[in-house]
Amino acid sequence: MTADVIRVEGVSKSFGPVDALADITLHVRRGEVLGLIGDNGAGKSTLIKILTGYHQPDGGRILFEGEPATLKSVVHARSLGIETVFQDLAMVDDLPVYLNLHLNRELTHRPIPFLRRREMKHRAREALDSIGIDIPSVTAEVGMLSGGQRQAIAIARSVYSKAKLLLLDEPLAAMGAKESALILRLLQELKRRGDIAIILIAHNYGQVIDICDRVNLLQHGEITFDRPAAETSVAELLDLVNAEYHLGEP
Amino acid sequence: MTADVIRVEGVSKSFGPVDALADITLHVRRGEVLGLIGDNGAGKSTLIKILTGYHQPDGGRILFEGEPATLKSVVHARSLGIETVFQDLAMVDDLPVYLNLHLNRELTHRPIPFLRRREMKHRAREALDSIGIDIPSVTAEVGMLSGGQRQAIAIARSVYSKAKLLLLDEPLAAMGAKESALILRLLQELKRRGDIAIILIAHNYGQVIDICDRVNLLQHGEITFDRPAAETSVAELLDLVNAEYHLGEP
Amino acid sequence: MSLRSLLLGVTRVKELSILLVTIAAGIYFTATSDAFNSLDNYQTIAQYVAPWAIIAAGQVMLLICGEIDLSAGFVFTLAPFMLTLFFVNGWPLWLALLGAIVVSTLVGLVNGLIRTLLNIPSFITTLGMAFLLQGLVLIISNARPVGAPKDSWVVDVFGGSRWTEFLWAAGAVVVMQVVLSATRFGVHTQATGGNPVGAAESGIPVNRVKVVNFAITSTLAGLAGILQGTRVGSYDPTNGGFTTMFFAVASAVIGGTALLGGSGTVVGAFLGALLLGIVFDGFNLTGVSANAFNVVLGAAILVAMVLNVTLIVVRKRAGSRELT
Amino acid sequence: MSLRSLLLGVTRVKELSILLVTIAAGIYFTATSDAFNSLDNYQTIAQYVAPWAIIAAGQVMLLICGEIDLSAGFVFTLAPFMLTLFFVNGWPLWLALLGAIVVSTLVGLVNGLIRTLLNIPSFITTLGMAFLLQGLVLIISNARPVGAPKDSWVVDVFGGSRWTEFLWAAGAVVVMQVVLSATRFGVHTQATGGNPVGAAESGIPVNRVKVVNFAITSTLAGLAGILQGTRVGSYDPTNGGFTTMFFAVASAVIGGTALLGGSGTVVGAFLGALLLGIVFDGFNLTGVSANAFNVVLGAAILVAMVLNVTLIVVRKRAGSRELT
Amino acid sequence: ACTGVQQAQNGGRSGPFPGNPGWRFVFVNHVTTNSFFVPTRSGLADAASLLGVPEPQWTGSENGNVAQMASAMETAINSKVDGIAVALTDDHAFVELTKRALGQGIPVIAYNASAAGNYPLTYVGQDLYLSGFRMGQRIAQKITSGDILVGISQPGGNNVQPRLDGITDALKQAAPGVRVQSVNTGAEQAGELNAMTAAYTGNTGAKGIYAVDAGSTAACAKLIADRGLSGKVGAGGFDLLDDTVAGVKGGALDFTIDQSPYLQGFLSVLYLYLFRLSGTLVAPPATDTGLTFVTKENVGPYATAHSRFEGGDNKDVIGMPGAIPLPPASVPSR
Ligand SMILES: Nc1ncnc2c1ncn2[C@@H]1O[C@H](COP(=O)(O)OP(=O)(O)OP(=O)(O)O)[C@@H](O)[C@H]1O
Ligand SMILES: Nc1ncnc2c1ncn2[C@@H]1O[C@H](COP(=O)(O)OP(=O)(O)OP(=O)(O)O)[C@@H](O)[C@H]1O
Ligand SMILES: [Mg+2]
Ligand SMILES: [Mg+2]
């Protein structure tokens, strides 16, 4: 059993009057996929944005690889090996696909740091093909693409980085069935390699149970449920989220 | 058996080099929910944008309530009774929730056409409550809300209009399990009333089969499959979309 | 308790911080110059403020929907000469004035149509229009100032009598603020600037919204030009121009309007103009000479904005703390 | 076949349409004036173009990342006087020039820091800075022009010798275009303007990108001011200012830079400046009189843009048809 | 950088005169930052220093904006200054203000530009239109037919447009064969050179190259030097920028016009001071500050002295020439 890649202890965060996170404690180990579920507006994205250095927590502490870490900025978090697919995707519409794929990680020549456009295009093509998404051209501007195509680019961007911790905020929301399956297989592949920890946010509990090792439920700003995926079921999760809801009933 | 609310005959659309739609023929009857499925980038959103008057088709024709109709603009389509939830949601981040809910349908006093803000807030509150989404305040700016909260507002906006044809482009993509269930129930309610036709785009085939009367599959710019929902299954749909994919395999 | 909630309500008013900065400027000049607080001086300040405030009332709308009108300053210059042209051709004064205003509106309409139909950026459209109008003024006026008409009720109402120019400014600000915040058109203007695609998808006629706002801005600029010329008693081909447009836009931005569209208030722009007017008048009053004037003006603008931003942060914090 | 694919490639070049418009303007003036095509006249055009092109090379970067520098014109004015100040205080000329450039860079740095740290809109930050610098120039120069230094290799290199000013402009354009399109910094600039939140989420230091671009713009503006003053042989406190800034921004926008950020090219801005230079020179050449000049100028800008937009549409259509 | 330190304290006395409470005078100007008025500001500062009053405020508009000037004058009245000197560049805008100032016991005199139908106590300066008219007459002595180029920095600008009008009118009378082609040169010196160069390139047959503002005049000189046109075309203009003086000296320009801007500042302050000191008894006289054509003959001191009286830095006594060139013959007043 390997050590925790990240540990969150008692983290809280408010936006003015809105208390998004009250007291969050969770952890993920290397080679583990943690599923994070919860209602809309529960605070899942807020937690991810804290772990990725985009927001600063109001209270609590974060341990990265056992060391207390203040995630000052996205650059800082990334320098530690934390990669994110944001729910809003962080795409620049005016830039072509291959540059979005390499955003802030552009390849350059040495010693003169000019862009290696050809190589980036090539790599972009490869990355997207391996995800199995059909994108007309890697030089197309991202603003023209369909919702699922954009999401695929965002995922490819993070998955092909050498991250220690991968944060995925609803990566499959706009993905078709075929594409979802391919991406889930990709995550499984990453998991098998065993050198990465993953936190996955999703509203599709079937997918969560399929891919995740453990499931955490975020309610009222706290983690109210933490169980291995093998020991729970879609039905139980749905019951937890909403007692009135019954599976199967339309 | 009631007449078709809308009939699409041989519609095509290209964006420069990209042929998004080749030759689309489909129809929906009053009181019917049509599920439209297909890969990412298949052209589903493009078709919706044509039906809603936002794009103009390159070829083919559209019959609305039996009459050939040129959907000149969104205003025009809406004046005919066509309402849409766009995949990109069409939210104005700087405006508060209740104004987004009433966008281009603001309530005004008579004879002086000042805004009836109080009433709009009230109605917004009601509409959102009935969907069961938890939004801190209807006067909050939409830009601050979570992905699911934004989507709920877009849905509430269209569902509470008096539409004859309701177009929903992945309305549940970012919705939590609880919220999805509530919205599906809402659609069922609308369907029961029988005076509206609905086209629903979704990647979750379980939901599609649950709620829809009929399923159409959009592939390579054409409708390649048209079957009552009762006569198909998630497994069949998945097989159709991708022969290599097998349900249950992770 | 009621006082507390009142205070709480006040902290939520967007224009509070710029109001406080304006008051601070007033206090500063009261302390440094005896003559600052006199009716006469208030009038002088009002004279600075009025044209900027009137034009800004339109520019705010344009900026909110993501456009800008660089030609407004030259419509300001042109309108009085159009009035004169009609007047000397025998139209009654009130009709000549109306005619000049209509011409101003038409200029805005043309700006808007070029912008939306031909899809040329407003910066260039209105820059071209600005030069065109400037040249036109010179040709019409033969590059010479002419006296404003006199001795008519029209003159008295439109700038001739004391304070009338400022009253028009106040009226324009109130009307435009109401249009912005209490009508569908105002909401559509905000939506057009905030998310053009989304607004169009919702069926808002974004192009029409823009054209109307161009027309409004131009109309107000023409009115402002006539008012100022009539107050001064002289129509001058070098009045207005880019300088006036600049200060109007600056008023809007100081008052909290985003240059990139989406948000802003007309009252804020008025306070921005008031702040600039107080600063101009105050430094003239305390005897700052021309060479040093701009240093002081520039520094004052920067200090005022730093103060403003600080106050906004404080206000937001106070507001949210109370709410929690 | 190869010709066809060449043609196809050409239609995809963004700057093609504005290039065609510029060529059209050149043809027009060739037809109307015998003197247009002469080396002497090319030099005059180059003198118009150089300052606008140099400043625009920076402004394009700023506009792309969603900012604007209104003070660039006054850095242009200030730099020669800083040079003089250092020079008369005994510094060698090359060091004085370097010092003046460094001061320009610092002004940009301050603009950028105020903009990003205090979060004051760049329109106001740089407007305040513009007035401040203008005042400073007037005080330093006592509102009087001074002769530029003479008889030094430094003078010859920096504007003194024929065409050197234009060569610097060409150099600035090439360097900045390379920075924009071939370096990470360029991509980050585009990302910062295109989606500030997304860029920040990707870890791009958006504030630093902005500050650097402010510094670049100011540096180039200072250089342009020194070059022009040295070419003319006189440093004048009325040079530069809002007019020069305006034409630089107009060059950028004519050349296809979006005022709201996200996209643009330096080469396009250069072509925009060239078009403006040809128009200015051409109309003076054909003897348009002073009063009518601006009418013609404004109309020419509008016509050129209409042509440009038409060509863009045609180009896009041609490009896509070929590809299908 | 400004003078003014020595007048920081209010009030003072000077020579035989009694002390004064530190009278504040204000100059309202139409182009406050124009280099033409640098000597004017030296003059008013010198007079103030001499008389023991604070240095007068120099305000108005930077670009001829009449409304802005009116506001500046109004501010001066509001703050109850002790005297106003205003350049009356507009016939209408300053009438009420002048009346109001006089009504409140604030003396008003006009300097540099005057207007009909107004009530300043006096006028110190040279008529803008007249200076243009005289220049036109001078041009007519040399050129009787063909085109001439006349650069103007700001068409409609009330410091330059009247001069252009004067030239045009004078030529219509004295040399109707001359066609005036005005050139819009813009306010900045470098642009002025470009515009004049382009205009000449397009009309190389032009018989003369003239200008009505300081910057354009300097541009004319530079253009003629650049293109080696000295002596081939008529040329001239206004004011005394370095390039202009060098141009006159080198023969590029036939003349330039000096309007004694120093005296416009100096005398205005002196008149206001005496008027106050004497309780209106010393009424200010109307003063023509003269219009001197600076030509190759009398350019000497202009070129070498860098005198403060003409906008330079030199505060020393300037040596007299051995002989004084004859001024124009006096004209009997009747
Ligand atoms: N920048 C912000 N300013 C103010 N409120 C915010 C901000 N960001 C988030 N919130 C609020 O905090 C709460 C949590 O939002 P968050 O985006 O974390 O939810 P979520 O769990 O990701 O929901 P979803 O499943 O819908 O994406 C919401 O009520 C939201 O409105
Ligand atoms: N405005 C546009 N310009 C150019 N290409 C476009 C434009 N809009 C869509 N496309 C292209 O058309 C194709 C169909 O896009 P569309 O958005 O209709 O797909 P979709 O079926 O809705 O996919 P998804 O499930 O991912 O939302 C895509 O390849 C997309 O890149
Ligand atoms: Mg979320
Ligand atoms: Mg879609």
JSON list of C-alpha atoms in Angstrom, two decimals, chain C residues 8 11-12 314-324:
[
{"chain": "C", "resi": 8, "resn": "LEU", "atom": "CA", "xyz": [-25.83, 47.60, 4.59]},
{"chain": "C", "resi": 11, "resn": "THR", "atom": "CA", "xyz": [-22.63, 49.41, 0.80]},
{"chain": "C", "resi": 12, "resn": "ARG", "atom": "CA", "xyz": [-24.27, 47.48, -1.98]},
{"chain": "C", "resi": 314, "resn": "VAL", "atom": "CA", "xyz": [-13.56, 47.54, 1.47]},
{"chain": "C", "resi": 315, "resn": "ARG", "atom": "CA", "xyz": [-17.19, 47.89, 0.47]},
{"chain": "C", "resi": 316, "resn": "LYS", "atom": "CA", "xyz": [-17.39, 44.35, -0.88]},
{"chain": "C", "resi": 317, "resn": "ARG", "atom": "CA", "xyz": [-15.76, 42.96, 2.22]},
{"chain": "C", "resi": 318, "resn": "ALA", "atom": "CA", "xyz": [-18.07, 44.94, 4.52]},
{"chain": "C", "resi": 319, "resn": "GLY", "atom": "CA", "xyz": [-21.10, 43.90, 2.51]},
{"chain": "C", "resi": 320, "resn": "SER", "atom": "CA", "xyz": [-20.28, 40.22, 2.53]},
{"chain": "C", "resi": 321, "resn": "ARG", "atom": "CA", "xyz": [-19.30, 40.17, 6.20]},
{"chain": "C", "resi": 322, "resn": "GLU", "atom": "CA", "xyz": [-22.64, 41.59, 7.20]},
{"chain": "C", "resi": 323, "resn": "LEU", "atom": "CA", "xyz": [-24.48, 39.08, 5.08]},
{"chain": "C", "resi": 324, "resn": "THR", "atom": "CA", "xyz": [-22.77, 36.05, 6.51]}
]
